[in-house]
Coordinates of C-alpha atoms and ligand atoms in Angstrom, one line a residue:
M1 CA -8.9 -9.8 -7.5
I2 CA -7.1 -7.3 -5.3
I3 CA -9.0 -4.0 -5.6
D4 CA -9.1 -0.7 -3.8
Q5 CA -11.9 1.8 -3.1
F6 CA -11.0 3.7 -6.3
N7 CA -11.5 0.7 -8.5
R8 CA -7.8 0.2 -9.1
V9 CA -6.9 -3.5 -9.7
H10 CA -3.6 -4.4 -8.1
D11 CA -1.8 -7.1 -10.1
Y12 CA 1.8 -6.0 -9.6
L13 CA 3.8 -7.0 -6.5
R14 CA 7.2 -5.8 -5.6
I15 CA 9.0 -8.1 -3.2
S16 CA 12.0 -6.9 -1.2
L17 CA 14.3 -9.8 -0.6
T18 CA 16.5 -8.0 1.9
E19 CA 17.2 -4.7 3.6
R20 CA 21.0 -5.3 3.2
C21 CA 23.0 -3.7 0.4
N22 CA 26.5 -3.7 -0.9
L23 CA 26.2 0.1 -1.7
R24 CA 25.4 3.0 0.5
C25 CA 23.7 5.5 -1.9
F26 CA 23.2 8.6 0.2
Y27 CA 19.6 9.3 -1.0
C28 CA 18.5 5.8 -0.1
M29 CA 20.4 4.6 2.9
P30 CA 20.7 6.7 6.1
E31 CA 24.3 7.7 6.8
E32 CA 24.3 5.7 10.0
G33 CA 23.1 2.6 8.1
I34 CA 20.1 0.7 9.1
L35 CA 19.6 -1.4 12.2
L36 CA 20.6 -5.0 11.5
R37 CA 18.0 -7.4 12.8
P38 CA 18.0 -11.2 13.3
R39 CA 17.5 -13.3 10.2
S40 CA 14.4 -14.8 11.8
E41 CA 12.6 -11.5 11.4
F42 CA 12.8 -11.8 7.6
M43 CA 11.1 -14.0 5.2
S44 CA 12.9 -17.3 4.4
A45 CA 13.1 -18.4 0.8
E46 CA 10.2 -20.8 1.4
E47 CA 8.1 -18.0 2.9
V48 CA 8.8 -15.7 0.0
I49 CA 7.5 -18.3 -2.4
E50 CA 4.5 -19.1 -0.1
M51 CA 3.6 -15.4 0.0
A52 CA 4.0 -15.0 -3.8
K53 CA 1.7 -18.0 -4.4
V54 CA -1.0 -16.3 -2.3
F55 CA -0.7 -13.1 -4.3
V56 CA -0.7 -14.9 -7.6
S57 CA -3.9 -16.7 -6.6
L58 CA -5.4 -13.3 -6.1
G59 CA -4.6 -12.2 -9.6
V60 CA -1.0 -10.9 -9.5
K61 CA 0.6 -11.0 -12.9
K62 CA 3.9 -9.4 -12.4
I63 CA 6.5 -9.7 -9.6
R64 CA 9.5 -7.5 -9.3
L65 CA 12.3 -8.4 -6.9
T66 CA 14.0 -5.6 -5.2
G67 CA 15.6 -4.6 -1.9
G68 CA 18.1 -3.4 -0.5
E69 CA 20.1 -5.3 -3.0
P70 CA 18.2 -8.4 -3.9
L71 CA 21.2 -10.3 -5.3
V72 CA 23.2 -10.1 -2.0
R73 CA 20.9 -12.7 -0.6
K74 CA 22.7 -16.1 -0.7
D75 CA 19.5 -17.9 -1.7
A76 CA 18.5 -15.2 -4.3
K77 CA 19.2 -17.6 -7.2
K78 CA 17.0 -20.3 -5.7
I79 CA 14.2 -17.8 -5.0
I80 CA 14.3 -16.5 -8.6
A81 CA 14.3 -20.1 -10.0
D82 CA 11.3 -21.0 -7.8
L83 CA 9.3 -17.9 -8.6
A84 CA 9.9 -18.5 -12.2
L85 CA 7.7 -21.6 -11.9
L86 CA 4.7 -19.4 -11.1
P87 CA 2.5 -18.0 -13.9
V88 CA 3.9 -14.4 -13.5
E89 CA 6.2 -12.1 -15.4
L90 CA 9.3 -11.9 -13.2
A91 CA 11.5 -8.8 -13.2
I92 CA 14.3 -7.5 -11.0
T93 CA 15.8 -4.1 -9.9
T94 CA 19.4 -4.3 -8.9
N95 CA 22.4 -2.1 -8.5
G96 CA 24.2 -4.4 -11.0
I97 CA 27.2 -5.5 -9.0
L98 CA 26.3 -9.2 -8.9
I99 CA 24.7 -9.5 -12.4
D100 CA 27.5 -11.5 -14.0
D101 CA 27.2 -14.1 -11.2
C102 CA 23.5 -14.4 -11.7
L103 CA 23.2 -14.3 -15.5
C104 CA 22.6 -18.0 -16.0
T105 CA 19.8 -17.9 -13.4
F106 CA 18.2 -14.9 -15.1
K107 CA 18.3 -16.7 -18.4
S108 CA 17.0 -20.0 -17.2
S109 CA 14.2 -18.2 -15.2
G110 CA 13.0 -16.4 -18.3
I111 CA 13.8 -12.9 -16.9
K112 CA 14.0 -10.6 -19.9
S113 CA 14.0 -7.2 -18.4
I114 CA 16.4 -5.9 -15.8
N115 CA 16.5 -2.5 -14.1
V116 CA 19.9 -1.3 -13.1
S117 CA 20.6 1.8 -11.1
L118 CA 23.4 4.1 -12.3
D119 CA 23.4 7.7 -11.1
S120 CA 26.4 9.0 -12.9
L121 CA 28.5 8.2 -15.9
K122 CA 31.5 9.5 -14.1
K123 CA 33.4 7.0 -12.1
E124 CA 34.5 9.2 -9.2
R125 CA 31.0 10.7 -8.9
F126 CA 29.2 7.4 -9.0
N127 CA 31.5 6.0 -6.3
S128 CA 31.0 9.1 -4.2
I129 CA 27.1 8.9 -4.5
S130 CA 27.2 5.2 -3.6
R131 CA 30.0 5.5 -1.0
R132 CA 31.7 2.4 -2.5
N133 CA 33.9 1.6 -5.5
Y134 CA 31.9 -0.5 -8.0
F135 CA 31.6 1.8 -11.0
D136 CA 33.6 -0.4 -13.4
K137 CA 31.8 -3.5 -12.2
V138 CA 28.3 -2.0 -12.7
T139 CA 29.1 -0.6 -16.1
S140 CA 30.7 -3.8 -17.4
N141 CA 27.7 -5.7 -16.2
I142 CA 25.3 -3.3 -18.0
N143 CA 27.4 -4.0 -21.2
L144 CA 27.1 -7.8 -20.5
L145 CA 23.3 -7.6 -20.2
L146 CA 23.2 -5.7 -23.6
K147 CA 25.4 -8.2 -25.2
E148 CA 23.1 -10.9 -24.0
N149 CA 20.1 -9.1 -25.4
F150 CA 18.3 -8.3 -22.2
H151 CA 15.9 -5.3 -22.1
V152 CA 17.9 -3.0 -19.9
K153 CA 16.4 -0.1 -18.0
I154 CA 18.7 2.3 -16.2
N155 CA 17.5 4.2 -13.1
A156 CA 19.1 7.5 -12.3
V157 CA 17.9 9.6 -9.4
V158 CA 18.4 13.2 -10.4
I159 CA 19.7 15.5 -7.6
K160 CA 20.6 19.2 -7.9
G161 CA 24.3 19.9 -7.6
V162 CA 25.0 16.2 -7.6
N163 CA 24.3 14.9 -11.1
D164 CA 21.8 17.2 -12.8
D165 CA 24.7 18.5 -15.1
E166 CA 24.7 15.0 -16.6
I167 CA 21.1 14.8 -17.9
C168 CA 22.1 15.5 -21.5
D169 CA 25.2 13.2 -21.2
F170 CA 22.9 10.4 -20.2
V171 CA 20.6 11.1 -23.2
A172 CA 23.7 11.2 -25.4
W173 CA 24.6 7.8 -24.0
T174 CA 21.4 6.3 -25.5
R175 CA 22.6 7.2 -29.0
D176 CA 24.7 4.0 -29.4
K177 CA 23.4 2.0 -26.5
N178 CA 20.1 0.3 -26.5
V179 CA 19.3 1.2 -22.9
H180 CA 16.1 2.6 -21.5
L181 CA 17.0 5.4 -19.3
R182 CA 14.7 6.6 -16.5
F183 CA 15.3 9.8 -14.7
I184 CA 13.7 9.6 -11.3
E185 CA 12.7 12.7 -9.2
F186 CA 14.4 12.6 -5.8
M187 CA 11.8 11.3 -3.2
P188 CA 11.7 11.8 0.6
F189 CA 12.2 8.9 2.9
L190 CA 13.2 8.5 6.5
G191 CA 16.8 9.6 7.1
N192 CA 17.7 10.8 3.5
K193 CA 17.8 14.5 4.4
W194 CA 15.4 15.3 1.6
D195 CA 14.3 18.7 0.8
W196 CA 12.9 19.7 -2.6
S197 CA 15.5 22.4 -3.1
K198 CA 17.7 19.4 -4.0
G199 CA 15.1 18.0 -6.4
V200 CA 15.0 18.4 -10.1
S201 CA 11.5 18.3 -11.5
F202 CA 10.1 16.6 -14.6
K203 CA 9.7 20.0 -16.2
E204 CA 13.3 21.0 -15.6
I205 CA 14.6 17.7 -16.9
I206 CA 12.6 17.7 -20.1
T207 CA 13.3 21.4 -20.7
K208 CA 17.1 20.8 -20.5
I209 CA 16.8 17.9 -23.0
E210 CA 14.6 19.8 -25.4
K211 CA 17.0 22.8 -25.3
Q212 CA 19.8 20.4 -26.4
Y213 CA 17.9 18.2 -28.8
G214 CA 15.0 20.5 -30.0
D215 CA 12.6 18.8 -32.4
D216 CA 14.5 15.6 -32.4
V217 CA 12.9 14.7 -29.0
I218 CA 10.0 12.3 -29.7
K219 CA 7.2 11.6 -27.2
L220 CA 6.6 7.8 -27.1
K221 CA 3.4 6.1 -26.1
D222 CA 3.2 5.2 -22.4
A223 CA 1.7 1.9 -21.2
V224 CA -1.5 2.1 -19.1
N225 CA 0.1 1.6 -15.7
D226 CA 3.5 3.1 -16.6
T227 CA 5.0 5.3 -14.0
A228 CA 7.3 6.9 -16.6
K229 CA 6.7 9.4 -19.4
N230 CA 8.6 7.9 -22.3
Y231 CA 10.6 9.7 -25.0
S232 CA 13.3 9.0 -27.5
V233 CA 15.7 11.2 -29.5
K234 CA 15.7 10.8 -33.3
N235 CA 18.2 8.2 -34.4
H236 CA 19.1 7.1 -30.9
M237 CA 19.2 3.3 -30.2
G238 CA 17.9 3.7 -26.7
T239 CA 15.1 5.7 -25.1
F240 CA 14.7 7.9 -22.1
A241 CA 11.8 8.5 -19.6
I242 CA 11.1 10.6 -16.6
I243 CA 9.4 9.4 -13.4
S244 CA 7.8 12.3 -11.7
S245 CA 6.6 10.8 -8.4
V246 CA 7.0 14.2 -6.6
T247 CA 5.7 16.9 -9.0
N248 CA 3.3 14.9 -11.2
P249 CA 2.2 11.6 -9.5
F250 CA 0.8 8.8 -11.6
C251 CA -1.4 7.4 -8.8
D252 CA -4.7 7.2 -10.8
T253 CA -3.6 4.0 -12.6
C254 CA -1.6 2.6 -9.7
N255 CA -1.5 -1.2 -9.7
R256 CA 1.4 -1.7 -7.4
M257 CA 1.8 -3.0 -3.9
R258 CA 4.9 -3.9 -1.9
L259 CA 6.0 -6.7 0.4
T260 CA 8.9 -5.8 2.6
A261 CA 11.7 -8.2 3.4
D262 CA 10.2 -8.6 6.9
G263 CA 6.9 -9.6 5.4
K264 CA 4.8 -6.5 5.7
I265 CA 2.5 -5.4 3.0
K266 CA 2.7 -1.7 2.1
N267 CA -0.2 -0.5 -0.1
C268 CA 1.8 2.5 -1.3
L269 CA 5.4 3.6 -1.5
F270 CA 4.5 6.6 0.7
S271 CA 2.2 4.8 3.1
G272 CA 3.1 5.3 6.8
T273 CA 1.2 2.1 7.7
E274 CA 1.9 -1.5 7.0
T275 CA 0.2 -4.9 7.7
D276 CA 2.2 -7.8 9.1
L277 CA 1.6 -10.7 6.8
L278 CA 4.6 -12.8 7.9
S279 CA 3.5 -13.1 11.6
A280 CA 0.0 -14.0 10.5
M281 CA 1.3 -16.6 8.1
R282 CA 3.6 -18.1 10.8
N283 CA 0.6 -18.3 13.1
G284 CA -1.2 -20.3 10.5
E285 CA -3.7 -17.5 9.8
D286 CA -5.2 -16.9 6.4
I287 CA -3.4 -13.8 5.0
V288 CA -5.9 -13.2 2.1
P289 CA -8.3 -11.0 4.2
L290 CA -5.3 -9.0 5.4
I291 CA -4.1 -8.4 1.9
L292 CA -7.5 -7.4 0.6
E293 CA -8.1 -5.1 3.6
S294 CA -4.7 -3.4 3.2
I295 CA -5.3 -2.6 -0.4
W296 CA -8.9 -1.6 0.1
N297 CA -7.7 1.1 2.5
K298 CA -5.1 2.5 0.2
K299 CA -5.2 6.3 -0.2
R300 CA -5.9 7.7 -3.6
I301 CA -2.6 9.6 -3.9
R302 CA 0.9 9.0 -2.4
G303 CA -0.3 7.6 0.9
G304 CA -2.4 10.7 1.6
M305 CA 0.1 13.3 0.4
N306 CA -2.4 14.8 -2.0
S307 CA -0.6 17.9 -3.0
F308 CA 2.9 18.9 -3.6
E309 CA 2.6 21.2 -0.6
D310 CA 2.3 18.2 1.7
F311 CA 6.0 17.5 1.0
S312 CA 6.9 20.6 2.9
D313 CA 5.7 18.9 6.1
P314 CA 8.3 16.2 7.1
S315 CA 5.9 14.6 9.5
R316 CA 4.0 13.4 6.4
F317 CA 6.8 11.2 5.2
Q318 CA 9.0 10.7 8.3
K319 CA 6.7 7.9 9.5
N320 CA 7.8 6.0 6.4
R321 CA 10.8 3.7 6.3
S322 CA 14.0 4.5 4.5
M323 CA 13.9 3.4 0.8
V324 CA 16.5 0.7 1.4
S325 CA 14.2 -1.0 3.9
I326 CA 11.0 -0.5 1.9
G327 CA 12.2 -2.0 -1.3
G328 CA 12.2 0.5 -4.1
Ligands
SAM1 N1 19.5 -2.0 -4.9 C1 18.7 -2.0 -6.0 C2 18.9 -0.8 -6.9 O1 19.6 0.2 -6.4 O2 18.5 -0.8 -8.0 C3 17.2 -2.1 -5.7 C4 16.6 -1.3 -4.6 S1 16.7 0.5 -4.8 C5 15.9 1.0 -3.3 C6 15.4 0.7 -6.0 C7 15.4 2.0 -6.7 O3 15.0 3.0 -5.8 C8 16.7 2.5 -7.3 O4 16.6 2.7 -8.6 C9 17.0 3.7 -6.5 O5 17.7 4.7 -7.3 C10 15.6 4.2 -6.1 N2 15.7 5.1 -5.0 C11 16.2 4.9 -3.8 N3 16.0 6.0 -3.0 C12 15.4 6.9 -3.8 C13 14.9 8.3 -3.5 N4 15.1 8.9 -2.4 N5 14.3 8.9 -4.5 C14 14.1 8.3 -5.7 N6 14.5 7.1 -6.0 C15 15.1 6.4 -5.0
SF4_2 FE1 21.5 -0.1 -2.2 FE2 19.8 0.3 -4.2 FE3 19.6 1.8 -2.0 FE4 21.7 2.2 -3.6 S1 19.6 2.6 -4.1 S2 21.8 1.9 -1.3 S3 22.1 0.1 -4.3 S4 19.3 -0.3 -2.2
SF4_3 FE1 0.9 4.0 -6.3 FE2 1.5 5.2 -4.1 FE3 3.2 5.3 -6.1 FE4 0.9 6.7 -6.2 S1 2.6 7.0 -4.8 S2 1.8 5.4 -7.8 S3 -0.5 5.3 -5.1 S4 2.6 3.5 -4.9

């Protein structure tokens, strides 16, 4: 069992398959892009599987593939198929562009739930946020997933003056679409020019929705390790949720750890420190003690940013990587 000093059992691993991406979302990817490094510095498909097996032997029950954009990796389908042979629930977070190409692999691998990022329902705006022109592709792939009866979660990072005027439009979208929308508070990472004046809090989001929908807003039950507060609106097919990583963290029940594409374990999304598992594995060392030690040393809240005030000191999060290279 992988456990920390606060008795939190870690059974959920997020693996980043690549730092590369076919979008350039301004809140995730630094404007200048990220430094491209030789392929040899990243986990091969075989190493991903070998790592995953070690984590599974330590009690991991769920693996989520992420990135960068996990599906841009040429061997993504093989990795998915091989991971599907392990006794874990397999999930994926994707920007949606390559979903149609991977649908058969998702089905044959037993993936049932897919998270797709969509920050605007307006084509021009989506394309401007992501600095590319894939709105039609992403939305048609979301429809494809729904047609094929996948459980579809939609991630939208809410940013003031960018898309906060669409909060109620997104909720209206769930009336006839069986999607599970998740509004995410804007988080700080290296190079994303974060400051909380651009953030929209959980409270502001729910207040806007309640103003529009009043008593029709229904609070749903949240799962134990759920990072989201879940809601629905009466008679809507879909649901919505708010992920309040900044104003109201959900660290008490955290069961998550991350493996970056270059094989480093991060015990928390906001942790400034990492442990290099890939080099150790390549040197033939046992990586189990490294995993256990990394998680044991995990801070109780947001990598040590215990209060909201800590966000006003950039040195607290500038040691962290950009989100595209952590694996969201
Ligand atoms: N490329 C895939 C995608 O966009 O879904 C997977 C990787 S992406 C880093 C994972 C999630 O992190 C996305 O939903 C994205 O919106 C979210 N994300 C990235 N930067 C963020 C930030 N600064 N604040 C909040 N969420 C962020
Ligand atoms: Fe790429 Fe996802 Fe980051 Fe957008 S949020 S730049 S799609 S990794
Ligand atoms: Fe877990 Fe860190 Fe996220 Fe808190 S901030 S829920 S400790 S990963």
